[in-house]
Amino acid sequence: MLLAIDVGNTNCVFALHDGTRELAAFRCRTEHARTADEYYVWLQQLMTLNGIAGRITDVIVSSVVPQVVFNLRVLSDKYFRTRPMVVGKPEVALGVPVRVDADTTVGADRLVNTVGAYDRYGGDLVVVDFGTATTFDVVGHDGAYEGGVIAPGVNLSLKALSQAAAALPYIDVTHPEKVVGTNTRACMQSGIYWGYISLIEGVCARIAAERGREMKVVGTGGLSPLFDQGTDVFDHIDTDLTIHGLVLIHARNSPKAKLTV
């Protein structure tokens, strides 16, 4: 059984894959100080509660928080008796080219999304990921990662707005019925929601114009279904894109892997 771990700036996703399908996915907050023992107890309890039997034999990790990787290596070594694959290490092949400026480091999650998106939807894509940052990643016709755009994430923008303006409350993200609000909360909800809709539509249109051809748009991340309600820019919403990419990368790098993905 494969354990695929996606470490983001805010949350970590632990997904279990049995070679043919995803069995379950669990989330926890990203915390630098969480030990391997704590990860193991938490994971074993959730596996038991969900009736998941079997032994974890392989581990793959994608992380944008380097400090977390050490304890995940210890988790894999100590409890699963296997050395984890870590996306971004030279020995882990992606299977797609990366066309960026020399000496540029690309976030592991963005590369993994590229692999997963190309496998499912082909090339000439823009992958919009609603995470701590809102990222737009361009996938070439041959599956290559060809650069992108980084904007502040939705929740990060809300937090900054509330902290910087004393009179403004912290609000949840929602799909407002009207653009023009008639109270402070409604005005903020409209500004965040429709502002990000305009950001997404505008950036995707500019990417397509710059490249001179139509680009399919794939949305991923927890907020992608919500923003899909307000625009027709998305061709696909795929909330498990990163895990799919991790499973693919593992299969490409493990001689013993016989995964149907």
Short mmCIF file of C-alpha atoms in Angstrom, two decimals, residues 26 41-53:
data_model
loop_
_atom_site.label_atom_id
_atom_site.label_comp_id
_atom_site.label_asym_id
_atom_site.label_seq_id
_atom_site.Cartn_x
_atom_site.Cartn_y
_atom_site.Cartn_z
CA PHE A 26 -6.73 12.41 5.82
CA VAL A 41 -0.36 7.45 16.13
CA TRP A 42 -2.68 9.87 14.33
CA LEU A 43 -2.52 7.95 11.05
CA GLN A 44 -3.00 4.51 12.63
CA GLN A 45 -6.05 5.68 14.56
CA LEU A 46 -7.66 7.06 11.41
CA MET A 47 -6.88 3.90 9.44
CA THR A 48 -8.47 1.79 12.17
CA LEU A 49 -11.56 4.01 12.38
CA ASN A 50 -11.99 3.77 8.60
CA GLY A 51 -11.52 0.00 8.52
CA ILE A 52 -8.37 0.15 6.40
CA ALA A 53 -6.30 -3.01 6.72
#
